[in-house]
Amino acid sequence: MSKVAAEASLRSSGRLTRASVHARLYSWIRRGQRDLVRAAETSSWRRNPLRSGAGNGTRQPVDGGLARTHQKDRAGRPVDSAERQAAERIPEKMIQFSNSAMSTLKEADFFTPDSKDSSVIHMDLDRSFLPVPSPLGGSILASFARRNVMDFETDVRSSIEQLVGDNYGFPGDSCPDVTFNNRSCGFSKEIIYGSTCLTLFNKLVLCCMREQGAFLFPMGTNGHYVSAAKFMNAKTLTIPTNVRSGFKIEPTALRAALDDAYENENVWPWVYIFGPTVNPSGSLYSDDEIKDLLSICAEHGARVVIDTSSSGLEFETGDGRSLWNLDSFSYNIASCLALRVFMLGELSLQLTMSGFDFGFMIYIDPSLIKHMLTSLSQPHHTLKYTFRKLLCLKNKRDQRFSDLIEEQKETLKHRADKLTKTLESCGWDVVGCHGGISMLAKPTAYIGKSFKIDTFEGELDGCNIREALLRSTGLCISTSKWTGIPDYCRFSFAPESSEFDQAMDCITRFRELVLGDNAQMNVNSS
């Protein structure tokens, strides 16, 4: 029956609107698809009237147990059910995922428990679960209670400009519009918003691919961003880092990576920098360090993406390492045609609004990205209203609001210290952490140890220790697959208070299971 005939039949059977007719047609189509799937999954033992014994109702295997049906494709060729079932077993080919995308999915640290047990303690999530201070509840409630919100009450542009100007000096109050030799370059400073910072980063990946470029990630970058670039089949290169520097980019390594990108890879480099706070190590870039890196990028004509989404809650900021002054940078970021800088940011962390995502991006040259801004997920106007009020409090240095931020910094510092002591006493080598919500540690005392429990058995390493820890204690962390650093795992120390305390017990219990009761004495003596 054709679609027109079916629609006419449905309308004649009762008073149906066009929408309800289409809904029923859609239901029929879906039911037919399910029937086809069931047919493809039927047993390999089928009735075949052309085989001996088929006429008396017996079932016989054909071609090694997979019967050949006599269906035909559109070209009239017979279709082998064995081929059809083989295709069923490779769904990624049916939906045409790229090899890079499938490799990314297979290597990702997905949480896939065998049961519906919800008692897992997550230290593998890239977000804060610290409670929102009660005085801020009024701003949240007002944003949802207000019905007639004026446009100016949701305009956060000027507040974000002041925030990044005070913290980083970018792009500089002296350069509201881009000029070069007292002449306009046709560029202007732009700020766009996204539901998350990662949403905006995905747009930059598309821009990089359009330029046939490659993203240069330092070894030890947030695994979500690296995986997103690889999933989209973008070319990625790695900038070597080391534990001595806290896995920050060093000038010599950056210069060598850029030279290699041009000479050997023949791609336009896009350098990705997490700062001032590095995610996941918690190290901090100083003002001089970031300027040295930007100078090298300017010399090579590289694009630069500075991600500040993990910054704003630095709890050890000796020598002002969390504050930059890019306005005094020797290269004017706004007018230097050889240097294009994109600054990503996330408001929720530094405004103590965990659970309310609000990403933004500041850039200078709209021609590079304007064609990629379609279908961009925007924050709801209620969030814009809330964050505008909180930004005003922060920018005006409201004493009460400043005290709330300092309280969260103290909480994070206390947790980082406690987690460091617990890990070190249990045989982990910890990388020094000065800000953010996560740290890196290497399971030195566990590597090579044999361990067996439930469904896990094998020698421990930087990858499978996640499963061993999860199966034995219920604690879930990120492995070296996520961090990109051999043998180094990531611990997030911003879960709920009760879960954080339970996580410390899990780490201690795992030490006892693997190393024995006297393990702490041996670790301390070493």
Coordinates of N, CA and C in Angstrom, one line a residue, residues 27-142:
S27 N 4.6 4.8 13.0 CA 4.6 3.6 13.8 C 4.6 2.3 13.0
W28 N 3.9 2.3 11.8 CA 4.0 1.2 10.9 C 5.4 0.9 10.4
I29 N 6.0 2.0 10.0 CA 7.4 1.9 9.5 C 8.3 1.3 10.5
R30 N 8.3 1.8 11.7 CA 9.1 1.3 12.8 C 8.8 -0.1 13.1
R31 N 7.5 -0.5 13.0 CA 7.2 -1.9 13.3 C 7.7 -2.8 12.2
G32 N 7.7 -2.3 11.0 CA 8.3 -3.1 9.9 C 9.8 -3.2 10.0
Q33 N 10.5 -2.2 10.5 CA 11.9 -2.3 10.7 C 12.2 -3.3 11.8
R34 N 11.5 -3.3 12.9 CA 11.7 -4.3 13.9 C 11.5 -5.7 13.4
D35 N 10.5 -5.9 12.6 CA 10.3 -7.2 12.0 C 11.4 -7.7 11.2
L36 N 12.0 -6.7 10.4 CA 13.2 -7.1 9.6 C 14.4 -7.5 10.5
V37 N 14.5 -6.8 11.6 CA 15.6 -7.1 12.5 C 15.5 -8.4 13.1
R38 N 14.2 -8.7 13.5 CA 13.9 -10.1 14.1 C 14.2 -11.2 13.0
A39 N 13.8 -10.9 11.8 CA 14.1 -11.9 10.8 C 15.5 -12.1 10.5
A40 N 16.3 -11.1 10.6 CA 17.8 -11.2 10.4 C 18.4 -12.0 11.6
E41 N 17.8 -12.0 12.8 CA 18.4 -12.6 13.9 C 17.8 -14.0 14.2
T42 N 17.1 -14.5 13.3 CA 16.5 -15.8 13.5 C 17.6 -16.9 13.5
S43 N 17.2 -18.1 13.9 CA 18.2 -19.2 14.0 C 18.7 -19.6 12.6
S44 N 19.9 -20.1 12.6 CA 20.5 -20.5 11.3 C 19.8 -21.8 10.8
W45 N 19.0 -22.5 11.6 CA 18.3 -23.6 11.1 C 17.0 -23.1 10.5
R46 N 16.8 -23.3 9.3 CA 15.6 -22.8 8.6 C 15.0 -23.9 7.7
R47 N 13.7 -23.7 7.4 CA 13.1 -24.6 6.4 C 13.6 -24.3 5.0
N48 N 14.0 -25.3 4.3 CA 14.4 -25.0 2.9 C 13.8 -26.1 2.0
P49 N 12.8 -25.7 1.2 CA 12.0 -26.7 0.4 C 12.9 -27.3 -0.7
L50 N 14.0 -26.7 -1.0 CA 14.8 -27.3 -2.1 C 15.8 -28.3 -1.6
R51 N 15.9 -28.6 -0.3 CA 16.8 -29.5 0.3 C 16.0 -30.8 0.6
S52 N 16.7 -31.9 0.5 CA 16.0 -33.2 0.9 C 15.6 -33.2 2.3
G53 N 14.4 -33.7 2.6 CA 14.0 -33.8 4.0 C 13.2 -32.5 4.4
A54 N 13.3 -31.5 3.6 CA 12.6 -30.2 3.9 C 11.1 -30.4 3.8
G55 N 10.6 -31.3 2.9 CA 9.2 -31.4 2.7 C 8.5 -32.0 3.8
N56 N 9.1 -32.8 4.6 CA 8.5 -33.5 5.7 C 8.6 -32.7 7.0
G57 N 9.0 -31.5 6.9 CA 9.0 -30.6 8.1 C 10.3 -30.6 8.9
T58 N 11.3 -31.4 8.5 CA 12.5 -31.4 9.2 C 13.4 -30.2 8.9
R59 N 14.3 -29.9 9.8 CA 15.2 -28.7 9.6 C 16.6 -29.2 9.4
Q60 N 17.2 -28.7 8.4 CA 18.6 -29.2 8.1 C 19.5 -28.0 8.0
P61 N 20.8 -28.1 8.5 CA 21.7 -27.0 8.3 C 22.2 -27.0 6.9
V62 N 22.4 -25.8 6.4 CA 22.9 -25.6 5.1 C 24.2 -24.7 5.1
D63 N 25.2 -25.1 4.4 CA 26.5 -24.3 4.4 C 27.0 -24.1 5.8
G64 N 27.2 -25.2 6.5 CA 27.9 -25.1 7.8 C 26.9 -24.5 8.8
G65 N 25.6 -24.6 8.7 CA 24.7 -24.2 9.7 C 24.0 -22.9 9.4
L66 N 24.4 -22.2 8.3 CA 23.8 -20.9 8.0 C 23.0 -21.2 6.7
A67 N 21.7 -21.2 6.7 CA 20.9 -21.5 5.6 C 20.9 -20.3 4.6
R68 N 20.9 -20.7 3.3 CA 20.8 -19.6 2.3 C 19.3 -19.4 1.9
T69 N 18.9 -18.2 2.1 CA 17.5 -17.9 1.7 C 17.5 -17.5 0.2
H70 N 16.3 -17.3 -0.3 CA 16.2 -17.0 -1.8 C 15.7 -15.6 -2.0
Q71 N 16.0 -14.7 -1.0 CA 15.7 -13.3 -1.2 C 16.6 -12.7 -2.2
K72 N 16.3 -11.6 -2.8 CA 17.1 -11.0 -3.8 C 17.2 -9.5 -3.5
D73 N 18.4 -8.9 -3.9 CA 18.6 -7.5 -3.6 C 18.0 -6.7 -4.8
R74 N 18.2 -5.4 -4.8 CA 17.5 -4.6 -5.8 C 18.0 -4.9 -7.2
A75 N 19.2 -5.4 -7.3 CA 19.8 -5.8 -8.7 C 19.4 -7.2 -9.1
G76 N 18.6 -7.9 -8.3 CA 18.2 -9.2 -8.6 C 19.1 -10.3 -8.2
R77 N 20.2 -10.0 -7.5 CA 21.1 -11.0 -7.1 C 20.7 -11.7 -5.8
P78 N 20.9 -13.0 -5.7 CA 20.5 -13.6 -4.4 C 21.2 -13.1 -3.2
V79 N 20.6 -13.0 -2.1 CA 21.2 -12.5 -0.9 C 21.5 -13.7 0.1
D80 N 22.7 -13.7 0.5 CA 23.1 -14.8 1.4 C 22.9 -14.3 2.9
S81 N 22.1 -15.1 3.6 CA 21.8 -14.7 5.0 C 23.1 -14.7 5.8
A82 N 24.1 -15.5 5.5 CA 25.3 -15.5 6.2 C 26.0 -14.1 6.1
E83 N 26.0 -13.5 4.9 CA 26.6 -12.2 4.7 C 25.8 -11.2 5.5
R84 N 24.4 -11.4 5.5 CA 23.6 -10.4 6.2 C 23.9 -10.4 7.7
Q85 N 24.0 -11.7 8.3 CA 24.3 -11.8 9.7 C 25.7 -11.3 10.0
A86 N 26.6 -11.5 9.1 CA 28.0 -10.9 9.4 C 27.9 -9.4 9.5
A87 N 27.1 -8.8 8.6 CA 27.0 -7.4 8.7 C 26.4 -6.9 10.0
E88 N 25.4 -7.8 10.5 CA 24.8 -7.4 11.8 C 25.8 -7.4 12.9
R89 N 26.9 -8.1 12.8 CA 27.9 -8.2 13.8 C 28.9 -7.0 13.8
I90 N 28.8 -6.2 12.7 CA 29.7 -5.1 12.6 C 28.9 -3.8 12.4
P91 N 28.2 -3.3 13.5 CA 27.3 -2.2 13.4 C 28.1 -0.9 13.0
E92 N 29.4 -0.8 13.3 CA 30.0 0.5 13.0 C 30.2 0.6 11.5
K93 N 30.2 -0.5 10.7 CA 30.3 -0.4 9.3 C 28.9 0.0 8.7
M94 N 27.9 -0.5 9.3 CA 26.5 -0.1 8.9 C 26.2 1.3 9.0
I95 N 26.7 2.0 10.1 CA 26.5 3.4 10.2 C 27.7 4.2 9.8
Q96 N 28.7 3.6 9.2 CA 29.8 4.3 8.6 C 30.6 5.2 9.5
F97 N 30.9 4.7 10.7 CA 31.9 5.4 11.5 C 33.2 5.3 10.9
S98 N 34.1 6.3 11.0 CA 35.4 6.2 10.5 C 36.2 5.3 11.4
N99 N 37.4 4.9 10.9 CA 38.3 4.0 11.7 C 38.8 4.8 12.9
S100 N 39.0 6.1 12.7 CA 39.5 6.9 13.8 C 38.4 7.0 14.9
A101 N 37.1 7.1 14.5 CA 36.1 7.2 15.5 C 35.9 5.9 16.2
M102 N 36.0 4.8 15.5 CA 35.8 3.5 16.2 C 37.0 3.2 17.1
S103 N 38.2 3.6 16.7 CA 39.3 3.4 17.6 C 39.2 4.3 18.9
T104 N 38.7 5.5 18.7 CA 38.5 6.3 19.9 C 37.4 5.7 20.8
L105 N 36.4 5.2 20.3 CA 35.3 4.6 21.2 C 35.9 3.4 21.9
K106 N 36.6 2.6 21.2 CA 37.1 1.3 21.8 C 38.2 1.6 22.9
E107 N 38.9 2.7 22.8 CA 40.0 3.0 23.7 C 39.5 3.9 24.9
A108 N 38.3 4.4 24.8 CA 37.8 5.4 25.8 C 37.5 4.6 27.1
D109 N 37.7 5.4 28.2 CA 37.4 4.9 29.5 C 35.9 5.0 29.8
F110 N 35.1 4.1 29.2 CA 33.7 4.1 29.5 C 33.4 3.3 30.7
F111 N 32.4 3.8 31.5 CA 32.0 3.1 32.7 C 30.9 2.1 32.3
T112 N 31.2 0.8 32.3 CA 30.2 -0.2 31.9 C 30.1 -1.2 33.0
P113 N 29.4 -1.0 34.1 CA 29.2 -2.0 35.2 C 28.4 -3.2 34.7
D114 N 28.7 -4.3 35.3 CA 28.0 -5.5 35.0 C 26.6 -5.6 35.6
S115 N 26.3 -4.8 36.6 CA 25.1 -4.8 37.3 C 24.5 -3.4 37.4
K116 N 23.3 -3.3 38.1 CA 22.7 -2.0 38.2 C 23.1 -1.4 39.6
D117 N 24.2 -1.9 40.1 CA 24.6 -1.3 41.4 C 25.1 0.1 41.2
S118 N 24.5 1.0 42.0 CA 24.7 2.5 41.9 C 25.7 3.0 42.9
S119 N 26.4 2.0 43.6 CA 27.2 2.4 44.7 C 28.6 2.8 44.3
V120 N 28.9 2.9 43.0 CA 30.2 3.2 42.5 C 30.6 4.6 42.9
I121 N 31.8 4.8 43.3 CA 32.3 6.1 43.7 C 33.1 6.7 42.5
H122 N 32.7 7.8 42.0 CA 33.3 8.3 40.7 C 34.3 9.4 41.1
M123 N 35.6 9.0 40.8 CA 36.7 10.1 40.7 C 37.2 10.2 39.3
D124 N 36.3 9.8 38.3 CA 36.7 9.9 36.9 C 35.9 10.9 36.2
L125 N 35.1 11.7 36.8 CA 34.2 12.7 36.2 C 34.9 14.0 36.1
D126 N 34.8 14.7 35.0 CA 35.5 16.0 34.8 C 34.6 17.1 35.2
R127 N 34.0 17.1 36.4 CA 33.2 18.2 36.8 C 33.2 18.2 38.4
S128 N 32.8 19.4 38.9 CA 32.8 19.5 40.4 C 31.4 19.2 40.9
F129 N 31.4 18.5 42.0 CA 30.1 18.2 42.7 C 30.1 18.8 44.1
L130 N 30.9 19.9 44.2 CA 30.8 20.6 45.5 C 29.5 21.3 45.6
P131 N 28.9 21.5 46.8 CA 27.6 22.1 46.9 C 27.6 23.6 46.5
V132 N 26.5 24.0 45.9 CA 26.4 25.4 45.5 C 26.1 26.2 46.8
P133 N 26.9 27.2 47.2 CA 26.7 28.0 48.4 C 25.2 28.5 48.5
S134 N 24.6 28.3 49.6 CA 23.2 28.7 49.8 C 22.9 30.1 49.4
P135 N 23.8 31.1 49.7 CA 23.4 32.5 49.3 C 23.2 32.7 47.8
L136 N 23.8 31.7 47.0 CA 23.6 31.9 45.6 C 22.3 31.3 45.1
G137 N 21.6 30.5 46.0 CA 20.4 30.0 45.6 C 19.3 31.0 45.2
G138 N 19.4 32.2 45.8 CA 18.5 33.2 45.4 C 18.6 33.6 44.0
S139 N 19.8 33.7 43.5 CA 20.0 34.1 42.1 C 19.4 33.0 41.1
I140 N 19.6 31.8 41.5 CA 19.1 30.7 40.7 C 17.6 30.7 40.7
L141 N 17.0 30.8 41.9 CA 15.6 30.8 42.0 C 15.0 32.0 41.2
A142 N 15.6 33.2 41.3 CA 15.0 34.4 40.7 C 15.1 34.2 39.1

